[in-house]
Tab-separated table of C-alpha atoms in Angstrom:
chain	number	residue	atom	x	y	z
A	114	UNK	CA	43.832	30.632	17.685
A	115	UNK	CA	40.337	32.128	17.263
A	116	UNK	CA	37.240	30.732	18.914
A	117	UNK	CA	36.062	29.169	15.654
A	118	UNK	CA	39.504	27.650	15.011
A	119	UNK	CA	39.288	26.031	18.444
A	120	UNK	CA	35.738	24.843	17.820
A	121	UNK	CA	36.665	23.225	14.504
A	122	UNK	CA	39.724	21.600	16.090
A	123	UNK	CA	37.505	20.180	18.843
A	124	UNK	CA	34.915	18.886	16.353
A	125	UNK	CA	37.751	17.063	14.578
A	126	UNK	CA	39.548	15.694	17.638
A	127	UNK	CA	37.285	15.440	20.691
A	128	UNK	CA	34.955	12.507	21.376
A	129	UNK	CA	31.549	13.343	22.819
A	130	UNK	CA	28.777	11.243	24.325
A	131	UNK	CA	25.153	12.330	24.316
A	132	UNK	CA	22.109	10.722	25.923
A	133	UNK	CA	19.076	10.522	23.624
A	134	UNK	CA	15.715	8.786	23.581
A	135	UNK	CA	14.144	7.580	20.319
A	136	UNK	CA	11.121	9.259	18.772
A	137	UNK	CA	7.818	7.535	19.470
A	138	UNK	CA	6.937	7.801	15.780
A	139	UNK	CA	9.614	5.220	15.043
A	140	UNK	CA	7.926	2.449	17.039
A	141	UNK	CA	6.095	0.688	14.224
A	142	UNK	CA	7.082	-2.786	15.518
A	143	UNK	CA	5.513	-2.994	18.968
A	144	UNK	CA	7.872	-0.869	21.071
A	145	UNK	CA	10.769	-1.716	18.721
A	146	UNK	CA	12.364	1.275	16.963
A	147	UNK	CA	12.812	0.837	13.217
A	148	UNK	CA	16.096	1.356	11.342
A	149	UNK	CA	15.063	4.761	10.012
A	150	UNK	CA	14.704	6.234	13.479
A	151	UNK	CA	17.883	4.548	14.655
A	152	UNK	CA	19.632	6.500	11.903
A	153	UNK	CA	17.826	9.676	12.962
A	154	UNK	CA	19.444	9.250	16.389
A	155	UNK	CA	22.879	8.948	14.765
A	156	UNK	CA	22.283	12.179	12.842
A	157	UNK	CA	21.055	13.918	16.000
A	158	UNK	CA	24.138	12.784	17.937
A	159	UNK	CA	26.487	14.201	15.289
A	160	UNK	CA	24.626	17.523	15.314
A	161	UNK	CA	24.834	17.592	19.112
A	162	UNK	CA	28.578	16.896	18.861
A	163	UNK	CA	28.997	20.054	16.763
A	164	UNK	CA	26.984	22.091	19.267
A	165	UNK	CA	28.932	20.848	22.275
A	166	UNK	CA	32.248	21.655	20.622
A	167	UNK	CA	31.183	25.243	19.956
A	168	UNK	CA	30.138	24.922	16.296
A	169	UNK	CA	26.295	24.708	16.285
A	170	UNK	CA	25.009	23.887	12.821
A	171	UNK	CA	22.187	26.430	12.948
A	172	UNK	CA	24.603	29.266	13.616
A	173	UNK	CA	26.818	28.144	10.735
A	174	UNK	CA	23.933	28.774	8.361
A	175	UNK	CA	22.619	31.927	10.015
A	176	UNK	CA	26.057	33.582	10.112
A	177	UNK	CA	27.895	32.167	7.095
A	178	UNK	CA	25.227	30.586	4.895
A	179	UNK	CA	26.703	27.101	5.405
A	180	UNK	CA	24.120	24.311	5.472
A	181	UNK	CA	25.058	21.150	7.367
A	182	UNK	CA	24.388	17.989	5.308
A	183	UNK	CA	25.016	14.348	6.069
A	184	UNK	CA	26.207	12.847	2.792
A	185	UNK	CA	26.956	9.281	3.952
A	186	UNK	CA	25.296	7.292	6.708
A	187	UNK	CA	25.802	3.628	7.524
A	188	UNK	CA	24.497	1.645	10.491
A	189	UNK	CA	24.795	-1.955	11.633
A	190	UNK	CA	22.134	-3.099	14.096
A	191	UNK	CA	23.230	-5.743	16.588
A	192	UNK	CA	20.127	-5.634	18.761
A	193	UNK	CA	16.890	-3.833	19.432
A	194	UNK	CA	16.308	-0.242	20.491
A	195	UNK	CA	13.009	0.383	22.298
A	196	UNK	CA	10.701	3.269	23.162
A	197	UNK	CA	11.765	3.505	26.798
A	198	UNK	CA	15.511	3.293	26.159
A	199	UNK	CA	17.766	6.136	27.141
A	200	UNK	CA	20.628	5.526	24.760
A	201	UNK	CA	24.213	6.717	25.079
A	202	UNK	CA	25.628	7.741	21.688
A	203	UNK	CA	29.393	8.119	21.439
A	204	UNK	CA	30.564	10.288	18.537
A	205	UNK	CA	34.237	9.824	17.634
A	206	UNK	CA	35.850	11.985	14.911
A	207	UNK	CA	37.893	10.007	12.372
A	208	UNK	CA	38.620	12.524	9.578
A	209	UNK	CA	42.217	12.673	8.418
A	210	UNK	CA	44.246	15.837	7.918
A	211	UNK	CA	43.562	15.801	4.171
A	212	UNK	CA	39.849	14.906	4.345
A	213	UNK	CA	37.442	17.360	2.775
A	214	UNK	CA	34.506	16.152	4.881
A	215	UNK	CA	33.788	15.619	8.565
A	216	UNK	CA	33.822	11.894	9.372
A	217	UNK	CA	32.632	10.137	12.505
A	218	UNK	CA	32.116	6.731	14.024
A	219	UNK	CA	29.055	6.489	16.242
A	220	UNK	CA	28.185	3.774	18.761
A	221	UNK	CA	24.808	3.396	20.477
A	222	UNK	CA	24.806	1.712	23.878
A	223	UNK	CA	21.823	0.892	26.096
A	224	UNK	CA	21.328	-0.837	29.424
A	225	UNK	CA	20.220	-4.467	29.296
A	226	UNK	CA	19.749	-6.313	32.592
A	227	UNK	CA	21.601	-3.493	34.308
A	228	UNK	CA	24.659	-3.742	32.042
A	229	UNK	CA	25.676	-1.574	29.051
A	230	UNK	CA	25.244	-3.262	25.678
A	231	UNK	CA	26.409	-1.842	22.343
A	232	UNK	CA	23.536	-2.340	19.895
A	233	UNK	CA	24.436	-0.117	16.925
A	234	UNK	CA	27.703	0.811	15.242
A	235	UNK	CA	27.504	3.526	12.613
A	236	UNK	CA	29.540	5.910	10.504
A	237	UNK	CA	28.572	9.339	9.247
A	238	UNK	CA	30.068	11.872	6.835
A	239	UNK	CA	29.057	15.523	6.644
A	240	UNK	CA	29.900	18.619	4.627
A	241	UNK	CA	28.902	22.281	4.715
A	242	UNK	CA	27.000	23.322	1.609
A	243	UNK	CA	27.173	27.026	0.776
A	244	UNK	CA	23.912	28.893	0.074
A	245	UNK	CA	24.812	31.472	-2.564
A	246	UNK	CA	21.399	33.154	-2.720
A	247	UNK	CA	22.058	36.525	-1.071
A	248	UNK	CA	18.327	37.279	-0.908
A	249	UNK	CA	18.204	34.813	1.988
A	250	UNK	CA	21.385	35.965	3.709
A	251	UNK	CA	21.756	39.734	3.485
A	252	UNK	CA	23.837	39.734	6.692
A	253	UNK	CA	26.195	36.933	5.655
A	254	UNK	CA	29.682	37.000	7.188
A	255	UNK	CA	32.570	35.512	5.134
A	256	UNK	CA	33.352	31.857	5.799
A	257	UNK	CA	36.332	31.373	8.141
A	258	UNK	CA	39.320	29.867	6.338
A	259	UNK	CA	39.387	26.910	8.757
A	260	UNK	CA	36.080	25.720	7.263
A	261	UNK	CA	37.052	26.062	3.594
A	262	UNK	CA	38.098	22.434	3.089
A	263	UNK	CA	34.731	21.188	4.380
A	264	UNK	CA	32.661	23.610	2.282
A	265	UNK	CA	31.073	22.776	-1.084
A	266	UNK	CA	28.929	24.727	-3.528
A	267	UNK	CA	26.801	21.668	-4.303
A	268	UNK	CA	26.439	18.159	-2.897
A	269	UNK	CA	28.403	15.932	-5.230
A	270	UNK	CA	29.029	16.469	-8.925
A	271	UNK	CA	27.413	13.551	-10.772
A	272	UNK	CA	27.985	13.382	-14.500
A	273	UNK	CA	24.930	13.092	-16.755
A	274	UNK	CA	24.245	9.471	-17.632
A	275	UNK	CA	22.206	7.737	-20.302
A	276	UNK	CA	19.677	9.567	-22.420
A	277	UNK	CA	16.103	8.639	-21.553
A	278	UNK	CA	12.780	8.747	-23.383
A	279	UNK	CA	10.441	11.603	-22.601
A	280	UNK	CA	7.954	10.800	-19.847
A	281	UNK	CA	4.308	10.718	-20.788
A	282	UNK	CA	1.192	12.153	-19.185
A	283	UNK	CA	0.592	15.147	-16.991
A	284	UNK	CA	2.969	16.278	-14.285
A	285	UNK	CA	2.607	14.733	-10.856
A	286	UNK	CA	1.264	16.697	-7.894
A	287	UNK	CA	3.486	17.225	-4.852
A	288	UNK	CA	4.267	13.815	-3.383
A	289	UNK	CA	2.506	12.070	-6.275
A	290	UNK	CA	3.799	8.748	-7.611
A	291	UNK	CA	3.710	6.501	-10.672
A	292	UNK	CA	5.016	2.957	-10.980
A	293	UNK	CA	4.822	2.817	-14.792
A	294	UNK	CA	6.945	5.230	-16.787
A	295	UNK	CA	9.322	4.961	-19.771
A	296	UNK	CA	12.260	6.082	-17.634
A	297	UNK	CA	11.468	3.401	-15.057
A	298	UNK	CA	11.259	0.785	-17.800
A	299	UNK	CA	14.792	1.736	-18.843
A	300	UNK	CA	16.165	1.735	-15.295
A	301	UNK	CA	14.584	-1.630	-14.438
A	302	UNK	CA	15.509	-3.496	-17.627
A	303	UNK	CA	17.088	-6.838	-16.690
A	304	UNK	CA	16.858	-6.183	-12.937
A	305	UNK	CA	15.136	-8.117	-10.177
A	306	UNK	CA	13.599	-5.030	-8.690
A	307	UNK	CA	10.885	-2.430	-8.451
A	308	UNK	CA	10.837	1.311	-9.061
A	309	UNK	CA	8.612	4.329	-8.925
A	310	UNK	CA	8.502	7.976	-9.911
A	311	UNK	CA	7.920	10.502	-7.124
A	312	UNK	CA	7.578	14.282	-7.198
A	313	UNK	CA	9.734	15.648	-4.376
A	314	UNK	CA	7.448	17.397	-1.864
A	315	UNK	CA	8.263	20.248	0.480
A	316	UNK	CA	8.474	18.057	3.649
A	317	UNK	CA	11.369	16.131	2.033
A	318	UNK	CA	13.697	19.127	1.607
A	319	UNK	CA	15.739	21.411	3.822
A	320	UNK	CA	17.534	24.721	3.253
A	321	UNK	CA	14.650	25.622	0.953
A	322	UNK	CA	15.306	23.255	-1.905
A	323	UNK	CA	17.282	19.991	-1.597
A	324	UNK	CA	16.439	16.532	-0.314
A	325	UNK	CA	18.166	15.680	2.942
A	326	UNK	CA	19.437	12.402	4.387
A	327	UNK	CA	16.296	11.667	6.391
A	328	UNK	CA	14.249	11.913	3.181
A	329	UNK	CA	16.380	9.207	1.557
A	330	UNK	CA	15.909	7.041	4.644
A	331	UNK	CA	12.160	7.397	4.109
A	332	UNK	CA	12.591	6.447	0.459
A	333	UNK	CA	14.544	3.348	1.473
A	334	UNK	CA	11.823	2.240	3.869
A	335	UNK	CA	9.133	2.934	1.282
A	336	UNK	CA	11.117	1.019	-1.357
A	337	UNK	CA	11.061	-2.136	0.753
A	338	UNK	CA	7.312	-1.805	1.317
A	339	UNK	CA	6.523	-1.203	-2.343
A	340	UNK	CA	8.763	-4.041	-3.530
A	341	UNK	CA	7.223	-6.760	-1.366
A	342	UNK	CA	3.720	-5.426	-2.018
A	343	UNK	CA	4.313	-5.683	-5.762
A	344	UNK	CA	5.535	-9.278	-5.294
A	345	UNK	CA	2.413	-10.361	-3.390
A	346	UNK	CA	4.030	-10.572	0.063
A	347	UNK	CA	3.225	-7.150	1.478
A	348	UNK	CA	4.208	-6.230	5.014
A	349	UNK	CA	0.546	-6.042	6.015
A	350	UNK	CA	-0.240	-9.447	4.521
A	351	UNK	CA	2.689	-11.150	6.262
A	352	UNK	CA	1.698	-9.600	9.573
A	353	UNK	CA	-1.897	-10.728	9.154
A	354	UNK	CA	-1.045	-14.263	8.007
A	355	UNK	CA	2.046	-15.109	10.085
A	356	UNK	CA	2.885	-12.192	12.379
A	357	UNK	CA	6.146	-11.696	10.453
A	358	UNK	CA	7.770	-8.260	10.348
A	359	UNK	CA	10.819	-7.155	8.321
A	360	UNK	CA	13.940	-6.739	10.468
A	361	UNK	CA	16.897	-4.633	9.291
A	362	UNK	CA	20.464	-5.561	10.205
A	363	UNK	CA	22.370	-3.072	8.034
A	364	UNK	CA	21.701	0.074	6.008
A	365	UNK	CA	23.842	2.528	4.072
A	366	UNK	CA	23.009	5.650	2.064
A	367	UNK	CA	25.304	7.962	0.117
A	368	UNK	CA	24.149	11.233	-1.418
A	369	UNK	CA	25.821	11.674	-4.815
A	370	UNK	CA	24.054	14.832	-5.994
A	371	UNK	CA	21.113	17.079	-5.260
A	372	UNK	CA	17.461	16.202	-5.838
A	373	UNK	CA	15.432	19.388	-5.711
A	374	UNK	CA	11.978	20.442	-4.585
A	375	UNK	CA	9.314	19.552	-7.191
A	376	UNK	CA	11.679	17.460	-9.307
A	377	UNK	CA	10.673	13.934	-10.277
A	378	UNK	CA	12.763	11.386	-8.381
A	379	UNK	CA	13.136	7.880	-9.843
A	380	UNK	CA	13.850	5.316	-7.119
A	381	UNK	CA	14.823	1.741	-8.013
A	382	UNK	CA	15.106	-1.058	-5.447
A	383	UNK	CA	17.042	-4.112	-6.672
A	384	UNK	CA	17.649	-7.414	-4.872
A	385	UNK	CA	21.409	-7.970	-4.934
A	386	UNK	CA	22.000	-11.109	-2.855
A	387	UNK	CA	20.170	-13.680	-0.724
A	388	UNK	CA	21.777	-15.539	2.182
A	389	UNK	CA	20.063	-18.902	2.627
A	390	UNK	CA	16.485	-18.123	3.654
A	391	UNK	CA	17.415	-15.697	6.428
A	392	UNK	CA	18.709	-12.413	4.970
A	393	UNK	CA	18.638	-10.545	1.687
A	394	UNK	CA	20.391	-7.367	0.603
A	395	UNK	CA	18.880	-4.862	-1.803
A	396	UNK	CA	20.334	-1.766	-3.460
A	397	UNK	CA	18.507	1.542	-3.756
A	398	UNK	CA	19.409	3.941	-6.564
A	399	UNK	CA	17.819	7.365	-6.996
A	400	UNK	CA	17.916	9.436	-10.175
A	401	UNK	CA	16.496	12.627	-11.587
A	402	UNK	CA	16.278	13.553	-15.267
A	403	UNK	CA	17.908	16.768	-16.437
A	404	UNK	CA	18.211	17.847	-20.068
A	405	UNK	CA	16.968	14.433	-21.162
A	406	UNK	CA	19.619	12.443	-19.275
A	407	UNK	CA	19.720	10.459	-16.048
A	408	UNK	CA	21.574	12.009	-13.126
A	409	UNK	CA	22.138	9.753	-10.137
A	410	UNK	CA	21.636	11.607	-6.864
A	411	UNK	CA	21.844	8.820	-4.260
A	412	UNK	CA	22.632	5.154	-3.743
A	413	UNK	CA	22.535	2.765	-0.837
A	414	UNK	CA	21.801	-0.722	0.389
A	415	UNK	CA	19.769	-2.413	3.077
A	416	UNK	CA	19.765	-5.931	4.517
A	417	UNK	CA	16.543	-7.483	5.780
A	418	UNK	CA	15.361	-10.632	7.428
A	419	UNK	CA	12.030	-11.529	9.000
A	420	UNK	CA	11.235	-11.640	12.678
A	421	UNK	CA	8.435	-12.143	15.151
A	422	UNK	CA	8.063	-9.644	17.988
A	423	UNK	CA	6.182	-10.684	21.120
A	424	UNK	CA	5.313	-8.725	24.267
A	425	UNK	CA	6.384	-5.552	22.533
A	426	UNK	CA	10.140	-6.097	22.701
A	427	UNK	CA	10.955	-9.818	22.516
A	428	UNK	CA	12.126	-10.661	19.016
A	429	UNK	CA	13.226	-13.809	17.248
A	430	UNK	CA	14.364	-14.360	13.675
A	431	UNK	CA	12.419	-16.700	11.416
A	432	UNK	CA	13.438	-18.464	8.216
A	433	UNK	CA	11.237	-17.754	5.221
A	434	UNK	CA	9.648	-20.430	3.058
A	435	UNK	CA	9.736	-21.254	-0.657
A	436	UNK	CA	6.901	-18.874	-1.447
A	437	UNK	CA	8.781	-15.870	-0.047
A	438	UNK	CA	11.992	-17.123	-1.666
A	439	UNK	CA	10.340	-17.185	-5.109
A	440	UNK	CA	8.941	-13.705	-4.598
A	441	UNK	CA	12.276	-12.245	-3.575
A	442	UNK	CA	14.026	-13.876	-6.527
A	443	UNK	CA	11.320	-12.844	-8.976
A	444	UNK	CA	10.880	-16.333	-10.391
A	445	UNK	CA	7.602	-17.726	-11.766
A	446	UNK	CA	4.975	-18.344	-9.169
A	447	UNK	CA	5.616	-15.265	-7.047
A	448	UNK	CA	2.630	-14.300	-4.982
A	449	UNK	CA	1.176	-17.788	-5.331
């Protein structure tokens, strides 16, 4: 068995545990770390798992032109993660013998009152996407056969969907947005939701051209903010009026295709269900337009409630009132 055969076998069979601290950027709720940065830790733990088992993801690209991509990421938050936490992340491989992707379960544990407490359970799926541009990889070495079943030439293969009207106006600048567009009108018809058009900027891509998982996490967070702002209950307004902050209990994203640098991305956020006046779940769908037709490149969902955070890290859930309920449901009187 070659060294790389052994490394792949270990990635697929060995469990690893890594100690990580969250990024300070993620503390937008006192010292509480938001869901996006919790997911960043899960991604980092999976990448560290590859490195520890002898298959570092950077070397896979540099030697073979194989780009590591998370294509599915799901996390359930059972408690808070804070700036000063040193978290233990256990990465357990769960891919079957016939799987064509790497699959993992990830658990995040922290110390609370001197005892370990599991606060996040997550799952992650990854593939190796081949870069076929030889201008970038003149020294490429052929891909080892043991990696063939995990290697793809593109992320997903979405079929073209409905035809759409031509967009109007001038092209957007990098990172520019519009919330009124004929394509958005079509995507939002009959939905209790909000959408916007966004030109994919360079900071949102990796391996030169395609949006990566962390970019979709940013889109999901932005979708929540834009939705409630459009309904008259913006995050800033609720903080100023009541000291309420959105609290995420669950998130999931799946990449279905590739959104590329400088393409226009259409993101739609739709309220799917409401549980009493405590939690609501919304779906995020992302599309691009190619040859006049919609192509879906990602989907996901996120569940929110509202909480109050005191002393930086003491949180309690609050029930929302009729005003917020009307806004979330999109019935008459929203924002009143």
